[in-house]
Coordinates of N, CA and C in Angstrom, one line a residue:
M1 N 57.7 22.4 10.0 CA 56.6 23.3 10.2 C 55.3 22.6 9.6
K2 N 55.5 22.1 8.3 CA 54.4 21.5 7.6 C 53.9 20.3 8.3
V3 N 54.8 19.5 9.0 CA 54.4 18.3 9.7 C 53.5 18.7 10.9
A4 N 53.8 19.8 11.6 CA 53.1 20.2 12.7 C 51.7 20.7 12.3
I5 N 51.6 21.4 11.1 CA 50.3 21.8 10.6 C 49.4 20.6 10.2
I6 N 50.0 19.7 9.6 CA 49.3 18.5 9.2 C 48.8 17.7 10.4
F7 N 49.6 17.6 11.4 CA 49.3 16.9 12.6 C 48.1 17.6 13.3
L8 N 48.2 19.0 13.4 CA 47.1 19.7 14.1 C 45.8 19.6 13.3
L9 N 45.8 19.7 12.0 CA 44.6 19.5 11.2 C 44.0 18.1 11.3
S10 N 44.9 17.1 11.4 CA 44.4 15.7 11.5 C 43.7 15.6 12.9
A11 N 44.3 16.2 13.9 CA 43.7 16.1 15.3 C 42.4 16.8 15.3
L12 N 42.3 17.9 14.6 CA 41.0 18.7 14.6 C 39.9 17.9 13.9
V13 N 40.3 17.2 12.8 CA 39.3 16.3 12.1 C 38.9 15.2 13.0
L14 N 39.8 14.5 13.7 CA 39.4 13.4 14.5 C 38.5 13.9 15.7
L15 N 38.8 15.0 16.3 CA 38.0 15.5 17.3 C 36.6 15.9 16.9
S16 N 36.5 16.4 15.7 CA 35.2 16.8 15.2 C 34.3 15.6 14.9
L17 N 35.0 14.5 14.4 CA 34.3 13.2 14.2 C 33.9 12.5 15.5
A18 N 34.6 12.7 16.5 CA 34.3 12.1 17.8 C 33.0 12.4 18.4
G19 N 32.4 13.6 18.0 CA 31.2 14.0 18.6 C 30.0 13.2 18.0
N20 N 30.2 12.4 17.0 CA 29.1 11.6 16.4 C 28.9 10.3 17.0
T21 N 29.8 9.9 18.0 CA 29.7 8.6 18.5 C 28.6 8.3 19.4
T22 N 27.8 9.3 19.9 CA 26.7 9.1 20.8 C 25.4 9.0 20.1
A23 N 25.4 8.9 18.7 CA 24.1 8.9 18.0 C 23.4 7.6 18.4
K24 N 22.1 7.7 18.6 CA 21.3 6.6 19.0 C 20.7 5.9 17.7
V25 N 20.8 4.6 17.7 CA 20.3 3.8 16.6 C 18.8 3.6 16.9
I26 N 18.0 4.0 15.9 CA 16.5 3.9 16.1 C 16.0 2.6 15.6
G27 N 16.5 2.0 14.6 CA 16.0 0.8 14.0 C 15.2 1.0 12.8
K28 N 14.9 -0.1 12.1 CA 14.2 0.0 10.8 C 12.7 0.1 11.1
K29 N 12.0 1.0 10.4 CA 10.6 1.1 10.6 C 9.9 -0.1 10.0
A30 N 8.9 -0.6 10.7 CA 8.2 -1.8 10.2 C 7.3 -1.4 9.0
N31 N 7.2 -2.4 8.1 CA 6.4 -2.2 6.8 C 4.9 -2.5 7.2
C32 N 4.2 -1.5 7.6 CA 2.8 -1.8 8.0 C 1.8 -1.3 6.9
P33 N 0.9 -2.1 6.5 CA -0.1 -1.7 5.5 C -1.1 -0.7 6.2
N34 N -1.7 0.1 5.4 CA -2.7 1.1 5.9 C -3.9 0.4 6.5
T35 N -4.4 -0.6 5.8 CA -5.5 -1.4 6.4 C -5.0 -2.7 6.9
L36 N -5.1 -2.9 8.1 CA -4.7 -4.2 8.8 C -5.9 -4.9 9.3
V37 N -6.2 -6.0 8.6 CA -7.4 -6.8 9.0 C -7.0 -7.9 10.0
G38 N -5.9 -8.6 9.6 CA -5.4 -9.7 10.5 C -4.0 -10.0 10.0
C39 N -3.3 -10.8 10.9 CA -1.9 -11.1 10.6 C -1.8 -12.6 10.3
P40 N -0.9 -13.0 9.4 CA -0.6 -14.4 9.2 C 0.0 -15.1 10.4
R41 N -0.1 -16.4 10.5 CA 0.4 -17.1 11.7 C 1.8 -17.6 11.5
D42 N 2.5 -17.2 10.4 CA 3.8 -17.7 10.2 C 4.8 -17.1 11.2
Y43 N 5.8 -17.9 11.5 CA 6.8 -17.5 12.5 C 8.0 -17.0 11.7
D44 N 8.2 -15.7 11.7 CA 9.3 -15.0 11.1 C 9.7 -13.9 12.1
P45 N 10.3 -14.3 13.2 CA 10.5 -13.4 14.3 C 11.3 -12.1 14.0
V46 N 10.9 -11.0 14.7 CA 11.7 -9.8 14.6 C 11.9 -9.3 16.0
C47 N 13.0 -8.6 16.2 CA 13.3 -8.1 17.5 C 13.0 -6.6 17.5
G48 N 12.1 -6.2 18.4 CA 11.6 -4.8 18.4 C 12.6 -3.9 19.2
T49 N 12.6 -2.6 19.0 CA 13.5 -1.7 19.7 C 13.1 -1.6 21.2
D50 N 12.0 -2.3 21.6 CA 11.7 -2.4 23.0 C 12.3 -3.6 23.7
G51 N 13.0 -4.4 22.9 CA 13.6 -5.6 23.5 C 12.8 -6.8 23.5
R52 N 11.6 -6.7 22.9 CA 10.7 -7.9 22.8 C 10.8 -8.6 21.5
T53 N 10.5 -9.9 21.4 CA 10.5 -10.6 20.2 C 9.0 -10.7 19.7
Y54 N 8.8 -10.4 18.5 CA 7.4 -10.5 17.9 C 7.5 -11.6 16.9
A55 N 6.4 -12.3 16.8 CA 6.3 -13.5 15.9 C 6.6 -13.1 14.4
N56 N 6.1 -12.0 14.0 CA 6.4 -11.5 12.7 C 6.2 -10.0 12.6
E57 N 6.5 -9.4 11.5 CA 6.4 -7.9 11.4 C 5.0 -7.4 11.5
C58 N 4.1 -8.2 11.0 CA 2.7 -7.8 11.1 C 2.2 -7.7 12.5
I59 N 2.6 -8.7 13.4 CA 2.3 -8.6 14.8 C 2.8 -7.4 15.4
L60 N 4.0 -7.0 15.1 CA 4.6 -5.8 15.6 C 3.8 -4.6 15.2
C61 N 3.3 -4.5 13.9 CA 2.5 -3.4 13.4 C 1.2 -3.4 14.2
S62 N 0.6 -4.6 14.4 CA -0.7 -4.7 15.1 C -0.5 -4.2 16.6
E63 N 0.5 -4.5 17.2 CA 0.8 -4.1 18.6 C 1.0 -2.5 18.6
N64 N 1.7 -2.0 17.7 CA 1.9 -0.6 17.6 C 0.5 0.2 17.4
R65 N -0.3 -0.3 16.6 CA -1.6 0.3 16.4 C -2.5 0.1 17.6
K66 N -2.5 -1.0 18.2 CA -3.4 -1.3 19.3 C -3.1 -0.5 20.5
F67 N -1.8 -0.2 20.8 CA -1.4 0.5 22.0 C -0.8 1.9 21.7
G68 N -0.9 2.3 20.4 CA -0.5 3.7 20.0 C 1.0 3.9 20.2
R69 N 1.8 2.9 19.9 CA 3.3 3.0 20.0 C 4.0 3.1 18.7
S70 N 5.2 3.4 18.7 CA 6.0 3.4 17.4 C 7.3 2.6 17.6
I71 N 7.2 1.3 17.9 CA 8.3 0.5 18.1 C 8.8 0.0 16.7
N72 N 10.1 0.1 16.5 CA 10.7 -0.2 15.2 C 11.4 -1.6 15.3
I73 N 11.9 -2.1 14.2 CA 12.6 -3.4 14.2 C 14.1 -3.1 14.4
Q74 N 14.6 -3.7 15.5 CA 16.0 -3.6 15.8 C 16.8 -4.5 14.9
R75 N 16.3 -5.7 14.7 CA 16.9 -6.7 13.8 C 16.0 -7.9 13.5
R76 N 16.3 -8.6 12.5 CA 15.5 -9.8 12.1 C 15.9 -10.9 13.1
G77 N 15.0 -11.8 13.5 CA 15.3 -12.9 14.4 C 14.9 -12.5 15.8
P78 N 15.0 -13.5 16.7 CA 14.6 -13.2 18.1 C 15.6 -12.3 18.8
C79 N 15.1 -11.6 19.8 CA 16.0 -10.8 20.6 C 16.9 -11.6 21.5

């Protein structure tokens, strides 16, 4: 009897955890300064959540401000 109860409780826990598998990964928010005058020309690529590669994090911030978007960093490096 105890084995059946443990089995049922384990199954209940696994089923409750299975509902979290559809969570969407948003990405890391870009570190954007409040006053953005210009961006350095160094090449330190970041992959945006829109699937585009940006030359560096500052360029991503600049594009977000210019077009009123909120694209985050999916990962460091090119897409």
